[in-house]
Every structure is written in C-alpha cells, then in structure tokens.
XYZ file of C-alpha atoms in Angstrom:
680
model
C 70.233 107.346 130.618
C 71.760 109.560 133.206
C 72.877 106.673 135.703
C 73.020 103.895 133.164
C 75.772 104.070 130.128
C 74.475 101.063 128.000
C 70.738 100.578 127.545
C 69.660 97.324 125.608
C 66.069 96.958 124.932
C 63.861 94.100 122.476
C 67.149 93.103 121.087
C 66.740 90.678 118.258
C 69.307 89.463 116.009
C 69.598 86.443 113.574
C 72.058 85.338 109.993
C 70.007 84.886 107.451
C 66.988 81.783 107.996
C 69.089 80.985 111.059
C 67.583 80.371 114.561
C 68.003 84.092 116.451
C 71.429 84.593 117.677
C 69.554 87.109 120.304
C 65.945 87.357 121.292
C 64.144 89.797 122.566
C 66.955 90.651 124.911
C 67.281 93.491 127.503
C 70.377 94.707 129.015
C 71.040 97.529 131.390
C 74.700 98.802 132.708
C 74.947 101.705 134.936
C 78.439 103.784 134.969
C 80.960 103.662 136.702
C 80.251 100.058 136.948
C 81.989 96.694 135.722
C 79.699 94.177 133.791
C 80.714 90.645 133.844
C 78.541 89.187 130.759
C 78.709 85.304 131.105
C 77.959 82.688 128.836
C 78.421 79.637 126.948
C 80.335 79.971 123.443
C 77.331 80.734 120.683
C 75.134 81.888 123.214
C 74.998 85.728 121.683
C 77.941 87.501 123.765
C 80.419 88.282 120.980
C 76.793 89.143 118.625
C 75.492 91.744 121.525
C 78.825 93.245 121.717
C 79.288 93.739 117.715
C 75.437 95.424 118.058
C 76.962 97.335 120.905
C 79.974 98.879 119.719
C 78.097 99.801 116.120
C 79.403 97.091 114.097
C 76.366 95.353 113.056
C 72.370 96.447 113.678
C 69.953 95.094 115.535
C 67.492 93.612 113.400
C 64.931 94.672 115.901
C 65.005 96.996 119.179
C 67.171 99.618 120.110
C 71.019 100.571 121.990
C 71.783 103.564 123.806
C 74.875 104.409 124.864
C 75.905 107.005 127.175
C 78.774 108.237 125.105
C 78.440 110.534 122.038
C 82.030 109.787 119.957
C 83.616 106.435 119.127
C 86.953 107.316 120.518
C 84.939 107.178 123.876
C 85.097 103.634 123.222
C 87.874 101.063 124.411
C 87.115 97.766 123.158
C 89.104 94.418 122.302
C 87.672 92.081 120.617
C 87.651 88.713 120.650
C 90.417 87.726 118.108
C 93.715 89.281 118.666
C 93.028 91.720 115.436
C 97.182 93.626 115.801
C 98.882 93.963 112.271
C 101.038 91.132 112.924
C 103.925 93.239 110.680
C 104.180 95.979 113.216
C 106.176 96.680 116.226
C 104.741 96.987 119.522
C 105.355 100.677 119.092
C 104.090 101.221 116.077
C 100.281 99.885 117.187
C 100.461 102.471 120.175
C 101.109 105.071 117.627
C 98.539 104.124 115.334
C 96.045 103.481 117.564
C 97.249 107.200 119.414
C 96.954 108.882 116.285
C 93.283 107.151 115.516
C 91.771 108.317 119.513
C 93.361 112.185 118.414
C 96.358 111.353 121.271
C 99.631 113.725 121.063
C 102.429 111.501 120.369
C 103.982 112.229 123.755
C 100.496 111.294 125.616
C 100.889 107.909 123.906
C 104.444 107.203 125.211
C 103.660 108.232 128.583
C 100.694 105.696 128.542
C 102.386 103.269 126.487
C 104.615 103.014 129.315
C 102.094 102.835 132.786
C 99.907 100.065 130.682
C 103.345 98.153 129.504
C 104.369 98.229 132.995
C 100.971 96.883 134.631
C 100.044 94.390 132.181
C 104.053 92.951 131.309
C 103.988 94.125 128.051
C 107.396 92.860 126.114
C 109.619 95.337 124.706
C 108.106 97.606 122.505
C 110.728 97.064 119.581
C 109.536 92.938 119.046
C 107.026 92.825 116.051
C 103.565 91.366 116.247
C 104.101 88.006 114.622
C 107.069 87.139 117.099
C 104.853 87.218 120.336
C 103.289 83.960 121.912
C 99.591 84.018 121.940
C 99.391 85.222 125.233
C 101.614 88.340 124.521
C 99.814 89.255 121.854
C 96.490 89.617 123.992
C 97.804 91.968 126.340
C 98.915 93.995 123.536
C 95.630 94.307 122.425
C 94.048 94.289 125.928
C 96.935 97.481 126.118
C 95.155 99.168 122.667
C 91.632 99.392 124.594
C 93.434 100.767 127.520
C 95.879 103.202 125.829
C 93.684 106.295 125.512
C 91.700 105.993 129.101
C 88.283 105.981 127.620
C 85.255 106.135 129.633
C 83.288 102.537 128.342
C 85.357 99.821 128.162
C 84.388 96.657 126.135
C 86.473 93.708 126.656
C 85.796 90.426 124.725
C 87.613 87.542 126.247
C 90.222 89.653 127.917
C 92.004 86.883 130.322
C 92.070 83.686 127.838
C 94.775 81.739 127.712
C 96.956 84.483 130.527
C 99.076 83.651 133.598
C 96.043 83.756 136.775
C 98.347 85.882 138.496
C 98.455 88.291 135.445
C 94.680 87.813 135.348
C 93.867 88.881 138.820
C 96.725 91.846 138.032
C 94.275 92.968 134.931
C 90.928 92.478 137.312
C 92.278 94.527 139.886
C 93.143 97.311 137.764
C 89.906 96.654 136.306
C 88.258 97.500 139.518
C 90.561 100.438 140.357
C 89.050 102.133 137.013
C 85.282 101.515 137.636
C 85.776 103.031 141.133
C 88.302 105.695 141.302
C 87.720 106.822 137.357
C 84.136 106.033 136.747
C 85.110 104.374 133.581
C 82.050 101.744 132.686
C 83.601 98.095 132.116
C 82.030 95.427 129.685
C 83.748 92.130 130.442
C 82.800 88.697 128.955
C 84.337 85.439 130.234
C 84.631 81.542 130.523
C 85.818 81.865 133.717
C 82.847 82.339 135.174
C 83.994 82.283 139.437
C 86.973 85.507 138.302
C 83.590 87.541 137.391
C 82.919 87.623 140.971
C 84.449 90.773 141.062
C 82.078 92.778 138.547
C 79.242 94.652 140.374
C 76.579 93.226 137.530
C 76.806 89.758 136.179
C 74.285 88.858 133.197
C 73.570 85.383 132.675
C 73.362 84.814 128.254
C 71.718 81.648 127.236
C 70.547 80.895 123.662
C 70.214 84.612 122.851
C 68.479 85.523 126.151
C 69.668 87.305 129.605
C 68.655 84.610 132.276
C 69.569 87.275 135.150
C 71.058 90.615 135.842
C 72.373 90.797 139.248
C 75.362 91.420 141.335
C 76.905 88.290 142.488
C 75.873 87.970 145.540
C 72.630 88.700 144.981
C 72.574 85.878 142.174
C 73.803 83.633 144.235
C 71.179 84.068 146.926
C 68.192 84.011 144.875
C 69.312 80.774 143.444
C 70.286 79.255 147.196
C 74.417 78.263 146.095
C 77.016 79.471 147.042
C 79.094 79.937 143.608
C 78.028 81.217 140.276
C 78.497 78.277 138.661
C 76.258 76.603 140.530
C 73.721 79.365 140.339
C 74.312 79.110 136.530
C 73.475 75.568 136.196
C 70.363 76.419 138.074
C 69.156 79.057 135.674
C 69.864 77.415 132.758
C 67.334 74.165 133.944
C 64.597 76.655 134.589
C 65.162 78.222 131.277
C 65.273 74.333 129.439
C 62.174 73.030 131.282
C 60.461 75.887 130.945
C 60.909 76.140 126.992
C 60.193 72.106 126.822
C 57.081 72.826 128.967
C 55.734 75.953 126.511
C 56.557 73.758 123.603
C 54.481 70.732 124.762
C 51.154 73.088 124.984
C 52.278 74.615 121.588
C 52.938 77.904 123.020
C 55.811 79.447 121.270
C 58.228 81.514 123.691
C 59.628 83.933 121.218
C 57.898 85.586 118.211
C 60.494 87.206 115.873
C 59.249 90.496 114.959
C 58.511 91.497 111.684
C 61.070 93.401 110.273
C 61.231 97.046 108.884
C 63.956 98.385 106.827
C 66.673 100.613 108.993
C 63.921 99.574 112.220
C 67.641 99.749 114.017
C 69.947 102.283 113.893
C 73.699 102.008 115.084
C 73.906 103.315 118.722
C 76.765 105.729 117.617
C 77.286 107.136 113.810
C 80.886 108.727 112.940
C 81.917 111.588 114.398
C 83.062 113.002 110.821
C 83.260 111.947 107.837
C 86.954 112.416 107.101
C 89.465 113.189 109.231
C 92.657 114.168 108.015
C 94.901 112.683 110.917
C 93.617 109.366 111.149
C 93.326 109.339 107.032
C 97.302 110.097 107.630
C 97.147 107.257 110.261
C 95.754 104.664 107.951
C 98.227 105.532 105.098
C 101.508 105.253 106.895
C 99.824 102.088 108.045
C 99.200 100.772 104.872
C 102.881 101.840 103.569
C 104.708 100.223 105.674
C 102.261 97.112 105.286
C 103.457 97.103 101.804
C 106.846 97.514 102.355
C 106.921 94.856 105.049
C 105.667 92.301 103.043
C 108.583 92.245 100.576
C 107.153 89.008 98.355
C 103.607 90.665 97.612
C 105.394 93.906 96.710
C 107.655 91.737 94.079
C 104.739 90.132 93.039
C 102.875 93.253 92.275
C 106.236 94.904 90.643
C 107.279 92.127 88.988
C 104.573 90.009 87.767
C 103.268 92.265 85.654
C 107.044 93.260 83.320
C 107.301 89.678 83.403
C 104.127 88.657 82.057
C 104.729 91.943 79.759
C 108.232 90.101 78.501
C 106.780 86.517 78.179
C 103.859 87.820 75.882
C 106.374 90.055 73.463
C 108.901 86.923 73.373
C 106.059 84.023 72.642
C 102.658 85.222 71.617
C 101.615 86.429 68.547
C 104.713 85.614 66.176
C 104.455 83.858 63.493
C 105.676 80.059 64.656
C 109.340 79.110 62.691
C 111.381 76.341 62.612
C 108.601 74.278 61.097
C 109.407 70.940 59.628
C 107.798 70.392 56.093
C 108.473 67.671 53.655
C 109.229 67.701 49.968
C 109.089 65.007 47.473
C 110.162 66.105 44.025
C 109.796 63.276 41.440
C 112.131 65.276 39.163
C 115.443 64.235 41.267
C 114.429 60.855 42.592
C 116.400 58.450 40.001
C 119.168 61.206 39.211
C 120.666 62.718 41.980
C 119.372 62.793 45.977
C 119.209 66.322 46.418
C 119.213 69.600 44.398
C 123.563 70.061 45.246
C 124.240 67.516 43.549
C 123.257 68.850 39.955
C 125.592 69.672 37.739
C 125.093 72.784 36.752
C 122.215 75.064 37.733
C 120.978 77.374 34.505
C 120.124 75.377 31.248
C 118.838 76.577 27.481
C 114.673 76.561 27.631
C 113.477 76.474 23.789
C 110.283 77.358 24.607
C 111.021 80.311 26.790
C 113.920 81.378 24.830
C 116.625 82.124 27.977
C 118.487 80.406 30.356
C 116.167 79.257 33.123
C 116.999 77.322 36.450
C 117.822 72.737 35.848
C 114.951 72.301 38.129
C 112.064 74.246 38.397
C 111.292 72.014 42.168
C 114.831 72.733 43.275
C 114.326 76.448 42.480
C 111.197 76.613 44.506
C 112.538 74.406 47.312
C 115.202 76.988 47.869
C 112.218 80.101 48.434
C 110.377 77.697 50.344
C 113.367 77.012 52.213
C 113.450 80.655 53.516
C 110.067 80.198 55.323
C 110.146 76.514 56.316
C 112.264 73.946 57.385
C 112.214 71.613 53.919
C 113.514 67.755 54.447
C 113.501 66.293 50.973
C 112.410 62.602 50.986
C 112.567 60.433 47.706
C 109.174 58.209 48.833
C 106.191 59.836 48.703
C 104.612 57.181 51.251
C 107.109 57.517 53.554
C 106.719 61.044 53.916
C 103.227 60.854 54.469
C 103.501 58.257 57.363
C 105.852 60.377 58.909
C 103.225 63.587 58.626
C 100.885 60.830 60.461
C 103.810 60.677 63.195
C 103.280 63.979 63.731
C 107.265 64.060 62.395
C 106.455 66.888 59.716
C 103.434 69.271 58.861
C 102.989 68.255 55.942
C 103.652 66.888 53.014
C 104.509 68.670 49.557
C 104.910 66.329 46.160
C 106.337 67.874 42.940
C 105.491 65.711 39.675
C 108.430 64.125 37.734
C 107.695 66.766 34.061
C 107.368 69.787 36.711
C 110.151 72.148 35.135
C 108.464 71.150 31.393
C 105.374 72.109 32.225
C 106.021 75.083 34.111
C 107.777 76.032 30.736
C 104.639 74.916 28.999
C 101.830 76.915 30.977
C 104.414 80.056 30.819
C 105.283 80.094 26.944
C 101.577 78.583 25.884
C 99.583 80.826 28.014
C 96.023 79.544 27.508
C 96.446 77.065 24.953
C 98.321 75.040 27.594
C 97.693 70.999 27.284
C 95.767 69.274 30.504
C 98.587 67.221 30.949
C 100.912 70.263 31.543
C 98.509 71.739 34.053
C 98.417 68.361 35.793
C 101.754 67.875 35.925
C 102.626 71.675 36.654
C 100.522 71.822 40.240
C 101.636 71.217 43.148
C 100.031 68.071 45.570
C 99.916 69.140 49.332
C 98.708 67.036 52.235
C 98.694 69.110 55.385
C 98.297 68.628 59.269
C 95.451 70.866 59.874
C 94.780 70.071 63.644
C 96.275 73.746 64.373
C 94.386 76.136 62.558
C 97.155 79.248 62.870
C 100.192 77.258 61.822
C 98.308 75.480 59.189
C 96.961 78.621 57.762
C 100.935 80.170 57.955
C 101.865 77.217 56.298
C 99.452 77.523 53.836
C 100.053 81.700 52.794
C 103.718 80.732 53.300
C 103.732 77.950 50.388
C 101.936 80.312 48.262
C 104.246 83.330 48.935
C 106.762 80.774 48.237
C 105.496 79.904 44.723
C 104.692 83.802 43.884
C 108.751 84.005 44.386
C 109.845 80.991 42.573
C 107.792 82.336 39.093
C 109.411 86.080 39.601
C 112.480 84.263 39.657
C 111.720 82.807 36.424
C 110.318 85.667 34.933
C 113.391 87.749 35.646
C 115.873 84.878 34.259
C 114.220 85.299 31.000
C 114.117 89.283 31.141
C 110.460 89.113 32.062
C 108.910 92.313 34.578
C 108.834 90.098 38.399
C 105.376 91.722 38.556
C 104.321 89.817 35.913
C 104.370 86.543 38.172
C 102.524 88.161 40.926
C 98.890 88.370 41.831
C 97.249 90.851 40.332
C 95.990 92.598 42.918
C 98.017 95.639 44.670
C 98.690 96.123 48.459
C 99.386 99.757 48.620
C 100.898 101.036 52.349
C 98.460 99.952 54.992
C 96.474 102.646 56.615
C 97.082 101.138 60.197
C 99.448 99.101 61.098
C 101.881 96.876 58.760
C 101.333 95.274 55.442
C 102.864 91.925 57.622
C 100.828 92.339 60.270
C 102.261 90.860 64.022
C 99.314 89.299 65.681
C 101.140 90.079 68.693
C 100.455 94.216 67.954
C 96.918 93.364 67.788
C 96.536 91.355 71.027
C 97.771 93.709 73.133
C 95.162 96.219 74.289
C 93.583 93.313 75.569
C 96.652 92.060 77.216
C 97.955 94.997 79.417
C 94.204 96.211 80.079
C 93.121 92.687 81.515
C 96.711 92.557 83.424
C 95.958 95.742 84.687
C 92.511 95.097 86.062
C 93.518 92.088 87.152
C 96.603 93.294 89.249
C 94.687 96.487 90.620
C 92.083 94.050 91.923
C 93.735 91.493 93.402
C 95.527 93.510 95.596
C 92.683 95.595 96.766
C 91.012 92.643 97.217
C 93.652 90.806 99.354
C 94.540 94.048 101.348
C 90.940 94.186 102.349
C 90.196 90.766 103.170
C 93.143 90.206 104.643
C 91.770 92.910 107.365
C 88.581 91.596 107.504
C 89.698 87.730 108.306
C 91.810 88.927 110.978
C 89.412 91.241 112.521
C 91.564 94.354 111.485
C 88.482 96.222 109.843
C 86.016 95.804 112.599
C 88.681 97.221 115.009
C 89.724 100.208 113.428
C 86.216 101.012 112.632
C 85.485 100.594 115.925
C 87.889 103.209 116.554
C 86.697 106.133 114.874
C 88.293 105.420 111.342
C 85.410 105.635 108.586
C 85.148 104.330 105.084
C 86.409 107.617 103.099
C 89.386 107.433 104.840
C 90.349 104.001 104.634
C 89.137 103.720 100.654
C 91.468 107.000 100.342
C 94.097 105.732 101.992
C 93.905 102.531 99.943
C 94.095 104.446 96.821
C 96.786 106.448 97.122
C 99.042 103.196 98.360
C 97.517 101.642 95.045
C 97.820 104.825 92.827
C 102.000 104.394 93.391
C 101.874 101.039 92.905
C 99.767 101.276 89.393
C 102.829 103.725 88.214
C 105.305 101.806 89.017
C 103.020 98.458 87.571
C 102.277 100.360 84.421
C 105.551 102.065 83.686
C 107.491 98.466 83.919
C 104.954 97.017 81.517
C 104.448 99.833 79.453
C 108.317 99.862 79.364
C 108.392 96.192 78.138
C 105.822 96.821 75.074
C 107.318 99.315 74.090
C 110.736 100.133 74.428
C 112.868 96.747 74.397
C 109.677 95.985 72.090
C 108.454 96.999 68.738
C 104.697 97.224 69.685
C 102.937 100.178 67.948
C 102.177 103.838 70.050
C 101.184 105.795 67.520
C 98.289 107.949 69.395
C 98.764 110.218 72.145
C 100.866 108.825 75.244
C 98.825 110.504 77.776
C 95.726 109.650 76.770
C 96.865 106.084 76.837
C 98.057 106.062 80.083
C 95.104 107.909 81.918
C 92.665 105.322 79.894
C 94.949 102.547 82.154
C 94.293 104.698 85.291
C 90.344 104.023 84.468
C 90.314 100.369 83.842
C 92.580 100.837 87.295
C 89.935 102.352 88.891
C 87.393 99.743 87.642
C 89.626 96.736 89.211
C 90.126 98.759 92.335
C 86.184 99.015 92.631
C 85.473 95.262 91.438
C 87.672 94.189 94.374
C 85.779 96.415 97.095
C 83.047 94.580 95.476
C 84.074 90.901 96.030
C 84.938 91.889 99.238
C 81.436 92.437 100.413
C 80.120 89.618 97.992
C 81.990 86.836 98.917
C 83.386 85.921 102.592
C 86.574 84.140 101.386
C 89.827 84.937 100.297
C 89.556 81.333 98.013
C 86.570 82.810 96.507
C 87.173 86.137 95.560
C 90.317 84.334 93.813
C 88.353 82.104 92.119
C 86.056 85.088 90.983
C 88.729 87.033 89.933
C 91.013 84.637 87.954
C 87.210 83.809 86.410
C 86.315 87.247 85.337
C 90.221 87.749 83.715
C 89.988 84.539 81.704
C 86.892 85.613 80.316
C 88.030 88.880 79.444
C 90.627 87.193 77.556
C 88.379 85.479 75.360
C 86.024 88.261 74.446
C 87.828 91.316 74.352
C 90.093 90.276 71.526
C 93.332 88.853 72.947
C 92.747 85.706 71.728
C 90.669 86.212 68.763
C 88.669 88.866 67.102
C 85.074 89.478 68.197
C 83.959 89.417 64.837
C 84.188 85.973 64.824
C 81.735 85.780 67.363
C 78.218 84.683 67.371
C 75.836 87.639 66.116
C 74.030 87.327 69.592
C 77.602 87.332 71.682
C 78.506 90.518 69.660
C 75.346 92.634 71.186
C 76.316 91.922 74.502
C 80.120 91.501 74.639
C 81.677 95.021 74.272
C 79.145 95.630 77.698
C 81.385 93.634 79.451
C 83.827 95.165 82.023
C 87.509 96.655 79.986
C 86.020 95.071 76.698
C 85.161 98.682 75.242
C 88.447 99.786 77.136
C 90.624 97.317 75.022
C 88.926 98.613 71.711
C 90.006 101.923 72.675
C 92.961 101.159 74.152
C 94.120 99.499 70.459
C 92.339 102.583 68.883
C 94.361 104.618 70.250
C 97.732 102.727 70.013
C 97.331 101.459 66.516
C 95.334 103.669 64.945
C 96.429 107.504 66.768
C 92.772 108.179 67.488
C 91.994 111.093 69.785
C 89.050 111.290 72.447
C 86.747 112.878 70.234
C 86.546 109.607 67.995
C 83.600 107.272 68.889
C 85.596 104.355 69.756
C 88.308 105.819 71.525
C 85.862 107.955 74.597
C 82.996 104.983 74.768
C 85.965 102.869 76.459
C 86.639 105.727 78.975
C 82.491 106.276 79.045
C 82.332 102.185 79.543
C 84.963 102.290 82.812
C 83.048 105.131 84.287
C 79.800 103.474 84.193
C 81.255 100.194 85.937
C 83.157 102.499 88.219
C 79.345 103.773 89.201
C 78.017 100.181 89.153
C 80.653 98.117 91.725
C 80.787 101.242 93.913
C 76.678 101.275 94.204
C 76.338 97.547 94.313
C 79.238 97.472 97.111
C 77.503 100.427 99.092
C 74.239 98.673 98.954
C 75.471 94.679 100.069
C 77.373 96.856 102.780
C 74.251 98.460 103.900
C 72.516 95.105 103.139
C 74.621 92.945 105.247
C 74.878 95.117 108.207
C 71.121 95.165 108.576
C 70.610 91.555 108.272
C-alpha cells in the first residue's frame, strides 16, 4: 500500500438471490491521482463505492485503504443526502463537528469552497435550493475538511457545463498539488479524460484500468465512448462463446461468515463532540418540524381526553318502551291520576295508587321511559330500533304485588303471574343490554323498598338478601374506564415512542442521511444516545400531558406510588424505542413499518384488557398473551394505580421484568439483523 490508496481484490457482492453485482473485481487506485470509474447504470459502481467507504461488506474478497481514520474520507453519495430543514451554514457546522474541525476552520473552508462552487447565501435552507444547488452543497461537504481520499458518486450531474469544468480543474489541482486521491463516477464519459486512470465497468467487472490515452490507443480509437463500446462488445462476445461451450465464466465462491471485514472500523465507539453535533441536529430537526412536534405532544393528550370523555362511561339517554295495562282505559299518563296514594286493606297502610307508576318513576331515573298504550306498537318500534326494548305491566299489577307482600308463600299463582313484569329487549349490543337489565332490576328493588317504607316496614326488607360491603379495591359503583385506563395509556406510550423512533430513523435512511453521517465517523452508539435524549424529553412531555388529563381533569384512580407509575411508563417507552429500531432494520419501507406498528397496537388493545378482560379469553390464549409485549406491563400498571401495590408484589415486578426482557430481545435481534444485512 506504499503507492496505492485503494486496493480491491477478488471482490464479490450480491443482494439475496439476485445475480452478482460485483464479479471477481480487482481495482487499484494510486495515491495522488484521479480515478474515473465509468459504466452504465446498474453495473455496480455505487455498490463498489459503498464497500470501499464501509457502508457494506463484500461477500468475498477484500478492500485495503491507505488511510486509517473515517474522517480521512470525503464522501459524496449519489443521493443529495442533506438535512432539508437546515441552512447551508448549519450543514457545514454539523459536518465540521463530525470531522473534528474548529468553528474558525469551518468558516474559512466554507468561504473558500463556496466561492469556487458558487454556493448561494449560506443562510438559505436546503429545501429552498434547486437540485443543482443542492448537489453543489453536497460536494462542498465532502471537500470541507480537506481529506486525503475523496469518493465522489456522480458529483456533476445536473450542473452547468462551465461549473463542471471549474470543478474538474479544482479536482486536478487537489490531486497534483496536495496529493489527494480522488475516485469519481460519472455518466459523462468524455469529461473523465482529465482522470489519471479510467476504470471501465460493466456487469460487475472492470473491463480495463488504464490512462485515457493508453485506453484509446489499445482500442485504436480517438474517444473514450468508442473505446468503452469496443471493450463491451469483446466482453459480450466472450460470454456468449463461453455460454455456447457450457463454460461458467464466473463461479460464485462459497461464502463464509465475516469473510470480508470492513476496510475501516470506527475510530472510537463514542466521541462527545460528535454526539453533541448529532444531538444538536436532532433538536433542531424536531423544532423545525412543527407539525410532527404538535402531533407528538398534543395527540396523546387529545386521545386521553377522548378516552375519558367517551370510553367506559355508562350509556345514558336510552329510550325504553313501557306498556302499563293498569293505566290503559283510565288515563294516558301517571300525571293524570286524581291522587297519588290510597289505603291498602291487605297491607293496612297508605300505598301509591298505581304501583306501575311508582315503578316507572324509579325506572325513569335510569332510562328514558316512553309510555305506550299498545303492546304491539311498542314491539314494532323496538324492531325498528326506535327503543331498546319493551316492558309490559299487567292490569292487576298493584293488587297482585299487595297480595305477594301480605300473603308471602301463600300467594296464588294468578297473583304471581300478574305481579311479574314482562320484558322484550334488543340484545344485539352486549354492554347496553346488560346495563339496561341491571337498571331494570335495580329500579324494581328501589320500587319495592319505597312500598316497604310507605307501610313502615324497613327498606332492607325489599332488598335482595346480599350485602355488598365497601370494595377492597375500586368502588362499589365501578366505571369500566377505570379498569381499562391501564391498557390504554401503556399501549399509547409504546405506540408513540415506536412511531417517533422508526419515523426519525427511517427518514434518515431513505434519504441516505444515515449512511453519510456514519461514513463521516458517527457511530451507532452516538446516534442511539442522541436519539434517546430527544425521545426522553418528548416522552416526558407526552406522559405529563396524558397523566394530567387522566388523573387531574378526570377521576381515574391513582392509589399507588406516583414515582413507580412513571418509572413503568418510561420502561414501556424504552420497549417502544427498541421495537422502532427493530422495525427499521427488519423492514425497508416506511409504509410497512406503519402497518406493523398499527397492527401491534391493535393487537395490544385486544389482549391487554382495554377492550375486554383476558379472563374471558380461550384457555390456550391465556397462556401466551401475558408474554406479549406490554400486556404484563398493563397489568402491572393497573395493580399500581388501582390497588396500590408496590414493587415487591409479583403483579408489579413482572411488568418491569417483561419490559426489560422485550427490550433485550428487540435490541439483540436488531443488532443481529444489522450485522447480517451488511454481509448479505
């Protein structure tokens, strides 16, 4: 490597089961020279460069470099790969920090390069620039720190011819005066005449590696395009002949794990200046994406409000038809009765004139009672969904109730039948139907107690012979929202952290930003730590707003330790972050990640007790659902807030154990996928 900056030997590379992108490729780049790598789209140029800069492993073969540190690279990818929300000046400052440059040095170099590349005013944002202007800024970033090795992938695409000529003159000067090695790919074959060496690439192989003059002389032509055409024809004819003879011209080698290490590993796993630069970049990106920031902060609190305002509360204003034969033929409503009480010889006390009216009075406190005169009409309206059901009271209801109270076990069968209330209900909605049944039963008990009290009999005589004492946990009048709040908040904390993590990482991946900053020297540890700090701040704001709505504005129970409650939510958030990283490595499209995240959260809502208690699930499902992410945590959260358990209780600490286990699983799996993807 004394005279060579880059040596590539026996390079093979393919993706999955696709045909090889690189086939036994050998390449040599001398120090202080310009190497023009030419070839059609899809021939493997970008893949070769990504292996040289360490973005990908070779399947077989090796790459050797004449540099020792990542900051010695100056890398311009084929994509723009610039943060669109940043100004040009901020882009220079960010990459200058990654390269270890002082602010003064960054300013001086930015002035020099901006003049040469005709960079616009550096206060302008990247998204406001044209495509050509953005490519110039991208090239300026690669040149900023004056690296000994420049890797430029299509740097002059879409640029003005005069500016292209200026750039080439500058590159020639760098190579000649400063001994900087430059590898450049281009579609414009003739502009590569200024290169010291030209590598013509086709179908994953280098057809030639000579100076422009030698290349044209060897092919007996006077321009590079004709030379490339002649070499391509020779390769095509050779492969065609070998195919006719049954000769396999490129036997793909048997691969072994880690057969080709990266040419350069990271200098150090963590550098505070680089970490600080990444953290500052994340903060600015978050601040300048107001829509995303409002979504992250306001949506959880809005969801909490909608949950408390609409979910788990007893349905109200339920219309219910009542047909009382006691009133039919006499009056149209209880308000028309001439007097309210009458003397009952059987009970020997004053009782309501109509027991059916007294019962409807109690029922009207819980349901919207609609009085009908005809039973068939009421049933027909119930079938039309105008009312939730029909309640029928017989003609002799009052006298039959009096007889049942006074005679007890001696009551006649006729009195028993006529004192019974008949009900026809719409049972299509499980929750509403059971609430109506409960309200009818409770109204009947209240009615009987009123009759007992009117006759001087203790109200308890009319009650059912069961005494419900003060609840051990919760209230004797439970609200379904209270028991489902745990599953709701745990699922949403998980979902929002997963969404932000996968969205931020995927955005940087899709636009080539992640690859570029890692080639510049940023490590995975620095990226993750910078993201975690921003996520921690956002998650704190999210959780504070959700807790404020759930427990300050509404009466959801919070009987346990508040610090333990918040700690559990942070642990759940970490699981969401780990799952977000896992999805970004497992899936390559933002759309698929969104589908996976939504599917995961919907599953959680079904099995974590939010929609329905898992005690009602199939026995086989009960066995494995608690091992699902966040399910044990939701149970733990409910035990803390509703029962006041502490960390020593099994229901509580198993939630923490489950979260830590899933975080470990997602993290290790993500690491394994990352290693595997680089090698395949």
